Structures are given as structure tokens and as C-alpha cells.
Amino acid sequence: MLFRRHPANPVLGPSDLWWEYKATFNCAAAEKDGRVYLLYRAIGDDPLSRLGLAVSEDGVNFERYDLPVFEGDPENPWERLGVEDPRATCLDGTFYVTYVAASVYPASHPRPAFSFGAPWRTRVCLAATDDFQTYRRMGVILPDSDNKDVVLFPEKIGGRYCLMHREYPDIWVAFSEDLIHWMDHRRILSPRPDYWDGNRIGAGAPPFKTELGWVEIYHGVDDNRRYMAGIALLDLEDPSRVIGRSPEPLLVPEEPYEREGLVPNVCFPSGVIERDGVFYVYYGAADRYVALATVSKKDLLDYLAHLRE
Ligand code: BMA
């Protein structure tokens, strides 16, 4: 296996605090001043998701804060049912966090394609932070779309900012001059029937650069609603060009913490950092835990060199 599960897994789990006693999962990951920060989605005594913060010296053992560091603004109609699934990217020394704002349409509204039961309304929002404790809200960035799984590239490409987003069931790229207004949307990856990612896909960890291309660790879902992780390799100058894609999943829900939780059978990659030639891939497990898998840069580059579209 290319990705090795860390023996300390899961690295984060529910605590006895009221706002996170049911689940702590799907985290953004970032490194700052030699420390690893995980901004994670938490669920507790009410159905709202909030974002908690965990900090570590070694990327494995985490200390946490007693209160969430970011919550949905109850006065904001987009966020009134909470904030979910953050991803963080450092651009020019500032961390930008994309997150899903959750609310619900009027009952008469047609249900968005990926929504079950209630007509859930999701919008992707952006916030900026220097320390992961205080945030400057920048608002909704994809205004007309029930979107999720938005990851920013860590540098401009062709003079513009770039992101990946998920218009169900595909992954798209889009470009922007100012991080707020996004244009030139292009579909780049679709589910592949009869593969591990045959039902729907979404970006996972923010893409990172290697000499072989941008590496996107994404999630794919099969027809049994199993969430798995794989890699897409994208052209450095034109990220809408796909160079290769994992023929087999790199993480399949197998361990108890991946198979049993608020939602069973979920490996949901959401953050990656590099330390001393090793990539640390953080993933949500069964919508209850944060787990960690590692891969050496050398093994990753060997794998990427053999990927085909
Ligand atoms: C997706 C997202 C994730 C979640 C996953 C599996 O639609 O909502 O937050 O981890 O489903 O339940």
C-alpha cells in the first residue's frame, strides 16, 4: 500500500465537550512555525457543525482548544445550520480557509442532486486567518451553486488564482483575479463507471506541487456509498489537463474507525502537509474521527510517474 495508516490512529476523536462529543472529523491541515494545525469539523449536542482547532509538534499527538474557533453566524441565512468541511491553503503568507455553509431551502424547493431528505442548501465560503484562531470572513464565493469540496491552489497559475470545486458529481476548476469572483469554470474529472470512484467524486486535500504535476488527493464514492481516496495528477501550467489518475483506491474503509461512525465506510481526505520528505495525509474516518496516513516523497513520485489518465 502506498499510503500507510499511522499506528496512533485515529489521531483525533470526540471529547466530552458538548459541542464535539459525537464527532471530530474532516479537517483542514496546515503547518506554521513548525507546528501542525488541524481545523476540524465537530458535532455535539445539537445538529450544527462547528470548527475546532488542534495543534501538534509532531503531527500525531494533538492538543485542543475548549471552544470552537469558528462557528456559523446565526444572523447569516447561508450559515444558520452550521459550517462544515474546512480546507486551508497558504497564499502569500496568509491562510485561506474554504468551508461549506449549511442551510436549507424552503420545503417547496427542488432538492439539490447530492442532498437526501431535506432540500439542503450548501454554499462555499472563504475566510482568511493568520493564526487559525481569529478569522476575517470573505463571504460566499460560488454564489449560485450548491457546492462543496472547494480547494485553493497554493499559488497563482497563469497570473490568476485557481480552485477546484464540485458541481455534483464532478470536479471542476475555476479562476479568479481576487479570490472572490470565479470564472472560466471547466469540468476536469468525472466519476468513472465500474471504478472505485464510479458514483461521485470531490477534491480532498488542497493540491500541492511536485516536479511531475499538481497532486490532488481526492475522494471517490462507489455505488455502495463507500468513500475512498485516490490521486489525480494535473498539469502544472494548465491544471485543467489531467495527466493521470489512480486506477485503484489508496485508502479503502477497512479499520473499525473507518467503518463505524456517524456515517459508515468513509475515508475522506481533507488535508496534507510535508515534513522531512514525508507527506502526512489527514482524512475523516466514518464521519467521526480524524485519521492519518503517510507516504514518503520518494514513493509518491515513483507512483505518480506511472499514473495514466
Ligand atoms: C459528504 C460530506 C462530508 C461527509 C461525507 C460522508 O457529502 O458532507 O462531510 O464526510 O459526505 O458522509
Coordinates of N, CA and C in Angstrom, one line a residue, residues 92-294:
D92 N 0.7 33.7 -0.2 CA 1.4 34.9 0.2 C 1.4 35.1 1.7
G93 N 1.6 34.0 2.5 CA 1.8 34.2 3.9 C 0.5 34.2 4.7
T94 N -0.7 34.2 4.1 CA -2.0 34.2 4.8 C -2.6 32.9 4.5
F95 N -3.3 32.3 5.5 CA -4.1 31.1 5.3 C -5.5 31.4 4.9
Y96 N -5.9 30.8 3.8 CA -7.3 31.0 3.4 C -8.0 29.7 3.6
V97 N -9.2 29.8 4.3 CA -9.9 28.6 4.6 C -11.2 28.6 3.8
T98 N -11.5 27.6 3.0 CA -12.8 27.4 2.4 C -13.6 26.5 3.2
Y99 N -14.9 26.7 3.3 CA -15.7 25.9 4.1 C -17.1 25.9 3.5
V100 N -17.9 24.8 3.9 CA -19.3 24.7 3.4 C -20.2 25.3 4.5
A101 N -21.0 26.3 4.0 CA -22.1 26.9 4.9 C -23.3 26.1 4.6
A102 N -24.0 25.6 5.7 CA -25.1 24.8 5.6 C -26.4 25.5 6.0
S103 N -27.4 25.3 5.2 CA -28.8 25.8 5.5 C -29.8 24.9 4.7
V104 N -31.0 25.4 4.6 CA -32.0 24.5 3.9 C -32.9 25.5 3.1
Y105 N -33.3 25.0 1.9 CA -34.2 25.7 1.1 C -35.6 25.6 1.6
P106 N -36.6 26.5 1.2 CA -38.0 26.2 1.5 C -38.4 24.8 1.1
A107 N -39.3 24.2 1.8 CA -39.7 22.8 1.5 C -40.1 22.6 0.1
S108 N -40.6 23.7 -0.6 CA -41.2 23.5 -1.9 C -40.0 23.5 -3.0
H109 N -38.8 23.8 -2.5 CA -37.7 23.9 -3.5 C -37.2 22.6 -3.9
P110 N -36.9 22.4 -5.2 CA -36.4 21.1 -5.7 C -35.1 20.8 -4.9
R111 N -34.9 19.5 -4.6 CA -33.8 19.1 -3.8 C -32.5 19.0 -4.7
P112 N -31.4 19.6 -4.2 CA -30.2 19.5 -5.0 C -29.8 18.0 -5.1
A113 N -29.0 17.8 -6.2 CA -28.7 16.4 -6.6 C -28.1 15.5 -5.5
F114 N -27.2 16.1 -4.7 CA -26.5 15.2 -3.8 C -27.1 15.2 -2.4
S115 N -28.3 15.9 -2.3 CA -29.0 16.0 -1.0 C -30.0 14.9 -0.8
F116 N -30.0 14.3 0.4 CA -31.0 13.3 0.8 C -32.0 14.0 1.7
G117 N -33.3 13.5 1.7 CA -34.2 14.0 2.7 C -34.5 15.5 2.4
A118 N -34.2 16.4 3.4 CA -34.5 17.8 3.2 C -33.7 18.4 2.1
P119 N -34.3 19.5 1.5 CA -33.5 20.2 0.4 C -32.4 21.0 0.9
W120 N -31.3 20.4 1.3 CA -30.1 21.1 1.9 C -29.6 22.1 0.9
R121 N -29.2 23.2 1.5 CA -28.6 24.3 0.7 C -27.2 24.4 1.1
T122 N -26.3 24.3 0.3 CA -24.9 24.5 0.7 C -24.2 25.6 -0.2
R123 N -23.4 26.4 0.4 CA -22.7 27.4 -0.3 C -21.2 27.3 0.2
V124 N -20.3 27.6 -0.7 CA -18.9 27.6 -0.2 C -18.5 29.0 0.1
C125 N -17.9 29.2 1.3 CA -17.5 30.5 1.8 C -15.9 30.5 2.0
L126 N -15.4 31.7 2.1 CA -14.0 31.8 2.3 C -13.7 32.7 3.5
A127 N -12.7 32.4 4.2 CA -12.3 33.2 5.4 C -10.7 33.2 5.4
A128 N -10.1 34.3 5.9 CA -8.7 34.4 6.0 C -8.2 34.4 7.4
T129 N -7.1 33.8 7.7 CA -6.6 33.8 9.1 C -5.0 33.7 9.1
D130 N -4.5 34.3 10.1 CA -3.0 34.2 10.3 C -2.6 33.2 11.4
D131 N -3.6 32.9 12.3 CA -3.3 32.1 13.4 C -4.3 30.9 13.7
F132 N -5.2 30.8 12.8 CA -6.3 29.8 13.0 C -7.2 30.0 14.2
Q133 N -7.0 31.1 14.9 CA -7.9 31.4 16.0 C -8.9 32.6 15.7
T134 N -8.4 33.6 14.9 CA -9.3 34.7 14.5 C -9.4 34.7 13.0
Y135 N -10.6 35.0 12.5 CA -10.8 34.8 11.0 C -11.5 36.1 10.5
R136 N -11.1 36.4 9.3 CA -11.8 37.5 8.5 C -12.7 36.9 7.5
R137 N -14.0 37.0 7.6 CA -14.9 36.4 6.7 C -14.9 37.1 5.4
M138 N -14.8 36.4 4.3 CA -14.8 37.0 2.9 C -16.1 36.6 2.2
G139 N -17.0 35.8 2.8 CA -18.3 35.6 2.2 C -18.4 34.4 1.3
V140 N -19.6 34.3 0.6 CA -19.8 33.2 -0.3 C -19.0 33.5 -1.6
I141 N -18.3 32.4 -2.1 CA -17.5 32.6 -3.3 C -18.1 32.0 -4.6
L142 N -19.0 31.0 -4.4 CA -19.6 30.4 -5.6 C -21.1 30.6 -5.4
P143 N -21.6 31.8 -5.7 CA -22.9 32.2 -5.2 C -24.1 31.4 -5.6
D144 N -24.1 30.9 -6.9 CA -25.4 30.3 -7.3 C -25.3 28.7 -7.3
S145 N -24.4 28.2 -6.6 CA -24.1 26.8 -6.7 C -24.2 26.0 -5.4
D146 N -25.0 24.9 -5.3 CA -24.9 24.1 -4.1 C -23.6 23.2 -4.2
N147 N -22.6 23.9 -3.8 CA -21.3 23.3 -4.0 C -20.6 22.8 -2.7
K148 N -19.5 22.1 -2.8 CA -18.8 21.5 -1.7 C -17.3 21.3 -2.2
D149 N -16.5 20.8 -1.3 CA -15.2 20.3 -1.7 C -14.4 21.3 -2.5
V150 N -14.3 22.5 -2.0 CA -13.5 23.6 -2.7 C -12.1 23.6 -2.1
V151 N -11.1 23.5 -3.0 CA -9.7 23.6 -2.5 C -9.0 24.7 -3.4
L152 N -8.2 25.5 -2.7 CA -7.5 26.6 -3.5 C -6.1 26.0 -3.8
F153 N -5.6 26.3 -5.0 CA -4.2 26.1 -5.3 C -3.3 27.0 -4.5
P154 N -2.1 26.6 -4.1 CA -1.2 27.4 -3.2 C -0.5 28.6 -3.9
E155 N -0.7 28.7 -5.2 CA -0.1 29.9 -5.9 C -0.9 30.2 -7.1
K156 N -0.7 31.4 -7.7 CA -1.4 31.8 -8.9 C -0.9 30.9 -10.1
I157 N -1.8 30.6 -11.0 CA -1.4 29.9 -12.2 C -1.8 30.8 -13.4
G158 N -0.8 31.1 -14.3 CA -1.1 32.0 -15.4 C -1.6 33.3 -14.9
G159 N -1.1 33.8 -13.8 CA -1.5 35.1 -13.3 C -2.8 35.2 -12.5
R160 N -3.5 34.0 -12.4 CA -4.8 34.1 -11.6 C -4.8 33.0 -10.5
Y161 N -5.6 33.3 -9.5 CA -5.9 32.3 -8.5 C -6.7 31.1 -9.2
C162 N -6.5 30.0 -8.6 CA -7.2 28.8 -9.1 C -7.8 28.0 -8.0
L163 N -8.9 27.4 -8.2 CA -9.5 26.4 -7.3 C -10.1 25.3 -8.0
M164 N -10.4 24.2 -7.2 CA -11.2 23.1 -7.7 C -12.5 23.1 -6.9
H165 N -13.6 22.8 -7.5 CA -14.9 22.7 -6.8 C -15.7 21.5 -7.3
R166 N -16.8 21.3 -6.7 CA -17.6 20.1 -7.0 C -19.0 20.5 -7.4
E167 N -19.3 20.5 -8.7 CA -20.6 20.6 -9.2 C -21.0 19.1 -9.3
Y168 N -21.9 18.6 -8.5 CA -22.2 17.2 -8.4 C -22.4 16.6 -9.8
P169 N -21.8 15.5 -10.2 CA -20.9 14.7 -9.4 C -19.5 14.8 -9.7
D170 N -19.1 16.0 -10.4 CA -17.7 16.1 -11.0 C -16.8 17.1 -10.2
I171 N -15.6 17.1 -10.6 CA -14.6 18.1 -10.1 C -14.3 19.1 -11.2
W172 N -14.4 20.4 -10.9 CA -14.2 21.4 -11.9 C -13.0 22.3 -11.4
V173 N -12.4 23.1 -12.3 CA -11.5 24.1 -11.9 C -12.2 25.5 -12.3
A174 N -11.7 26.5 -11.6 CA -12.2 27.9 -11.9 C -11.0 28.9 -11.5
F175 N -11.1 30.1 -12.1 CA -10.0 31.0 -12.0 C -10.5 32.4 -11.5
S176 N -9.6 33.2 -10.8 CA -10.1 34.4 -10.2 C -8.9 35.4 -10.1
E177 N -9.3 36.7 -10.2 CA -8.3 37.7 -10.0 C -8.2 38.1 -8.5
D178 N -9.3 37.9 -7.8 CA -9.4 38.5 -6.4 C -9.8 37.5 -5.3
L179 N -9.9 36.2 -5.7 CA -10.3 35.1 -4.7 C -11.8 35.2 -4.4
I180 N -12.5 36.2 -4.9 CA -13.9 36.3 -4.6 C -14.8 36.0 -5.8
H181 N -14.4 36.5 -7.0 CA -15.2 36.3 -8.2 C -14.5 35.2 -9.0
W182 N -15.2 34.1 -9.3 CA -14.6 33.0 -10.0 C -15.2 32.8 -11.4
M183 N -14.4 32.5 -12.4 CA -14.8 32.4 -13.8 C -14.1 31.3 -14.5
D184 N -14.4 31.2 -15.8 CA -13.8 30.1 -16.6 C -13.8 28.7 -16.0
H185 N -15.0 28.4 -15.6 CA -15.2 27.1 -14.9 C -15.1 26.0 -16.0
R186 N -14.3 25.0 -15.6 CA -14.1 23.8 -16.6 C -14.2 22.5 -15.8
R187 N -15.0 21.6 -16.3 CA -15.1 20.3 -15.7 C -13.8 19.5 -16.1
I188 N -13.1 19.0 -15.1 CA -11.8 18.3 -15.4 C -11.9 16.8 -15.0
L189 N -12.7 16.4 -14.1 CA -12.7 14.9 -13.7 C -14.1 14.5 -13.4
S190 N -14.5 13.4 -13.9 CA -15.8 12.8 -13.7 C -15.7 11.4 -13.1
P191 N -16.8 11.0 -12.4 CA -16.8 9.6 -11.9 C -16.6 8.6 -13.1
R192 N -15.9 7.5 -12.8 CA -15.6 6.5 -13.8 C -16.4 5.3 -13.6
P193 N -17.4 5.0 -14.4 CA -18.3 3.8 -14.1 C -17.4 2.6 -14.0
D194 N -17.7 1.7 -13.1 CA -17.0 0.4 -12.8 C -15.7 0.6 -12.1
Y195 N -15.3 1.8 -11.8 CA -14.1 2.0 -10.9 C -14.5 2.3 -9.5
W196 N -13.5 2.4 -8.6 CA -13.7 2.8 -7.2 C -14.4 4.1 -7.1
D197 N -14.3 5.0 -8.1 CA -14.8 6.4 -8.0 C -16.0 6.5 -9.0
G198 N -16.8 5.5 -9.1 CA -17.8 5.5 -10.2 C -19.1 6.3 -9.9
N199 N -19.3 6.7 -8.6 CA -20.6 7.3 -8.3 C -20.5 8.8 -8.3
R200 N -19.5 9.3 -7.5 CA -19.3 10.8 -7.4 C -17.9 11.0 -6.9
I201 N -17.4 12.2 -7.2 CA -16.0 12.5 -6.7 C -16.0 13.9 -6.2
G202 N -15.0 14.2 -5.4 CA -14.8 15.6 -4.9 C -13.3 15.8 -4.5
A203 N -12.9 17.1 -4.7 CA -11.5 17.4 -4.2 C -11.4 17.1 -2.7
G204 N -10.2 16.7 -2.3 CA -9.9 16.3 -0.9 C -9.0 17.3 -0.3
A205 N -7.7 17.0 -0.2 CA -6.7 17.9 0.3 C -6.4 19.0 -0.8
P206 N -6.1 20.2 -0.4 CA -5.6 21.2 -1.4 C -4.5 20.6 -2.2
P207 N -4.4 20.9 -3.5 CA -3.4 20.4 -4.3 C -2.0 20.9 -3.9
F208 N -1.0 20.0 -4.1 CA 0.4 20.5 -3.9 C 1.2 20.2 -5.1
K209 N 2.4 20.9 -5.2 CA 3.2 20.9 -6.4 C 4.3 19.9 -6.3
T210 N 4.5 19.1 -7.4 CA 5.7 18.2 -7.5 C 6.3 18.5 -8.9
E211 N 7.5 18.0 -9.1 CA 8.0 18.2 -10.5 C 7.2 17.5 -11.6
L212 N 6.4 16.5 -11.2 CA 5.6 15.8 -12.2 C 4.2 16.4 -12.4
G213 N 3.8 17.4 -11.5 CA 2.5 18.0 -11.7 C 1.9 18.3 -10.4
W214 N 0.7 18.9 -10.4 CA -0.1 19.1 -9.2 C -0.7 17.8 -8.7
V215 N -0.5 17.5 -7.4 CA -1.1 16.3 -6.9 C -2.4 16.6 -6.1
E216 N -3.5 16.1 -6.6 CA -4.7 16.2 -5.9 C -5.2 14.9 -5.3
I217 N -5.2 14.9 -3.9 CA -5.7 13.7 -3.2 C -7.2 13.9 -3.1
Y218 N -8.0 13.1 -3.8 CA -9.5 13.4 -3.9 C -10.2 12.2 -3.3
H219 N -11.5 12.4 -3.1 CA -12.3 11.2 -2.7 C -13.2 10.8 -3.8
G220 N -13.5 9.5 -3.9 CA -14.4 8.9 -4.8 C -15.4 8.0 -4.0
V221 N -16.6 8.0 -4.5 CA -17.6 7.2 -3.9 C -18.1 6.1 -4.9
D222 N -18.3 4.9 -4.3 CA -18.8 3.8 -5.2 C -20.3 3.7 -5.0
D223 N -20.9 2.7 -5.8 CA -22.4 2.6 -5.7 C -22.9 2.1 -4.4
N224 N -21.9 1.6 -3.5 CA -22.3 1.2 -2.2 C -22.1 2.3 -1.1
R225 N -21.9 3.5 -1.6 CA -21.7 4.7 -0.8 C -20.4 4.6 0.1
R226 N -19.4 3.9 -0.4 CA -18.1 3.8 0.3 C -17.3 5.0 -0.2
Y227 N -16.7 5.8 0.7 CA -15.8 6.9 0.4 C -14.4 6.4 0.5
M228 N -13.7 6.6 -0.6 CA -12.3 6.2 -0.7 C -11.4 7.3 -1.2
A229 N -10.1 7.1 -1.1 CA -9.2 8.2 -1.5 C -8.3 7.7 -2.7
G230 N -8.0 8.6 -3.6 CA -7.1 8.4 -4.7 C -6.4 9.7 -5.1
I231 N -5.6 9.6 -6.2 CA -4.8 10.7 -6.6 C -5.2 11.1 -8.1
A232 N -5.3 12.4 -8.3 CA -5.3 12.9 -9.7 C -4.0 13.8 -9.9
L233 N -3.3 13.6 -11.0 CA -2.2 14.4 -11.3 C -2.5 15.3 -12.4
L234 N -2.3 16.6 -12.2 CA -2.7 17.7 -13.1 C -1.5 18.5 -13.6
D235 N -1.6 18.9 -14.8 CA -0.5 19.7 -15.5 C -0.2 21.0 -14.7
L236 N 1.1 21.2 -14.5 CA 1.5 22.4 -13.7 C 1.0 23.7 -14.2
E237 N 1.1 23.9 -15.6 CA 0.7 25.1 -16.2 C -0.8 25.2 -16.5
D238 N -1.3 24.1 -16.8 CA -2.8 24.0 -17.1 C -3.5 23.0 -16.3
P239 N -3.9 23.3 -15.1 CA -4.4 22.3 -14.2 C -5.8 21.7 -14.7
S240 N -6.3 22.2 -15.8 CA -7.5 21.5 -16.3 C -7.1 20.3 -17.2
R241 N -5.8 20.2 -17.4 CA -5.3 19.0 -18.1 C -4.9 17.9 -17.1
V242 N -5.6 16.8 -17.2 CA -5.3 15.6 -16.3 C -4.3 14.7 -16.9
I243 N -3.2 14.5 -16.1 CA -2.1 13.6 -16.6 C -2.4 12.2 -16.2
G244 N -2.9 12.0 -15.0 CA -3.1 10.6 -14.5 C -4.0 10.6 -13.4
R245 N -4.5 9.4 -13.1 CA -5.5 9.2 -12.0 C -5.4 7.7 -11.5
S246 N -5.5 7.6 -10.2 CA -5.4 6.3 -9.5 C -6.3 5.2 -10.1
P247 N -5.8 4.1 -10.6 CA -6.7 3.1 -11.1 C -7.4 2.4 -10.0
E248 N -6.7 2.3 -8.8 CA -7.2 1.6 -7.6 C -7.2 2.7 -6.5
P249 N -8.1 2.5 -5.5 CA -8.1 3.5 -4.4 C -6.9 3.3 -3.5
L250 N -6.4 4.4 -2.9 CA -5.3 4.3 -2.0 C -5.7 4.2 -0.5
L251 N -6.9 4.5 -0.2 CA -7.5 4.3 1.1 C -8.9 3.7 0.9
V252 N -9.1 2.6 1.5 CA -10.4 1.9 1.4 C -10.9 1.7 2.9
P253 N -12.1 2.1 3.3 CA -12.5 1.9 4.7 C -12.4 0.4 5.1
E254 N -11.5 0.1 6.0 CA -11.2 -1.2 6.4 C -11.1 -1.3 8.0
E255 N -10.5 -0.3 8.6 CA -10.3 -0.3 10.0 C -11.7 0.0 10.7
P256 N -11.8 -0.4 12.0 CA -13.1 -0.1 12.7 C -13.4 1.3 12.7
Y257 N -12.4 2.2 12.9 CA -12.7 3.6 13.0 C -13.1 4.2 11.6
E258 N -12.9 3.5 10.5 CA -13.3 4.0 9.2 C -14.6 3.3 8.8
R259 N -15.0 2.2 9.5 CA -16.2 1.5 9.1 C -17.4 1.9 10.0
E260 N -17.1 2.3 11.2 CA -18.3 2.6 12.1 C -18.1 4.0 12.7
G261 N -19.2 4.8 12.5 CA -19.2 6.2 13.0 C -20.6 6.8 12.7
L262 N -20.6 8.1 12.6 CA -21.9 8.7 12.2 C -22.3 8.3 10.8
V263 N -21.4 8.1 9.9 CA -21.7 7.6 8.6 C -20.6 6.4 8.4
P264 N -21.1 5.2 8.1 CA -20.1 4.1 8.0 C -19.4 4.1 6.7
N265 N -18.2 3.6 6.7 CA -17.4 3.3 5.5 C -17.0 4.6 4.8
V266 N -16.3 5.5 5.5 CA -15.8 6.7 4.9 C -14.3 7.0 5.2
C267 N -13.6 7.1 4.1 CA -12.2 7.7 4.2 C -12.3 9.0 3.4
F268 N -12.2 10.1 4.0 CA -12.5 11.4 3.3 C -11.2 12.3 3.5
P269 N -10.3 12.3 2.6 CA -9.1 13.1 2.7 C -9.4 14.6 2.6
S270 N -8.7 15.4 3.5 CA -9.1 16.8 3.5 C -7.9 17.7 3.8
G271 N -6.7 17.1 4.1 CA -5.6 18.0 4.4 C -4.3 17.2 4.2
V272 N -3.2 17.9 3.8 CA -1.9 17.3 3.7 C -0.8 18.3 4.0
I273 N 0.2 17.8 4.7 CA 1.4 18.6 4.9 C 2.6 17.8 4.6
E274 N 3.8 18.4 4.3 CA 5.0 17.7 4.1 C 6.0 18.0 5.2
R275 N 6.6 17.0 5.7 CA 7.7 17.2 6.7 C 8.8 16.2 6.5
D276 N 10.0 16.7 6.3 CA 11.2 15.8 6.2 C 11.0 14.7 5.2
G277 N 10.5 15.1 4.0 CA 10.4 14.1 2.9 C 9.2 13.1 3.1
V278 N 8.3 13.4 4.0 CA 7.1 12.6 4.2 C 5.9 13.4 4.1
F279 N 4.9 12.9 3.4 CA 3.6 13.6 3.3 C 2.7 13.0 4.4
Y280 N 2.1 13.9 5.2 CA 1.1 13.4 6.2 C -0.3 13.8 5.6
V281 N -1.1 12.7 5.3 CA -2.4 12.9 4.8 C -3.4 12.7 5.9
Y282 N -4.2 13.8 6.2 CA -5.2 13.7 7.2 C -6.6 13.4 6.5
Y283 N -7.3 12.5 7.1 CA -8.6 12.2 6.5 C -9.7 11.9 7.5
G284 N -10.9 12.3 7.2 CA -12.0 12.0 8.0 C -12.3 10.5 7.9
A285 N -12.6 9.9 9.1 CA -12.9 8.5 9.1 C -14.3 8.3 9.7
A286 N -15.2 7.7 8.9 CA -16.6 7.4 9.2 C -17.3 8.6 9.8
D287 N -17.0 9.8 9.4 CA -17.6 11.0 9.9 C -17.6 11.1 11.4
R288 N -16.5 10.5 12.0 CA -16.4 10.6 13.5 C -15.0 11.0 13.9
Y289 N -14.0 10.6 13.2 CA -12.6 10.7 13.6 C -11.8 11.4 12.6
V290 N -10.6 11.9 13.0 CA -9.5 12.3 12.0 C -8.5 11.2 12.1
A291 N -8.1 10.6 11.0 CA -7.0 9.6 10.9 C -5.9 10.2 10.0
L292 N -4.8 9.5 10.1 CA -3.6 9.9 9.4 C -3.0 8.8 8.6
A293 N -2.6 9.1 7.4 CA -1.8 8.1 6.6 C -0.6 8.9 6.1
T294 N 0.5 8.2 6.0 CA 1.8 8.8 5.5 C 2.3 8.1 4.2

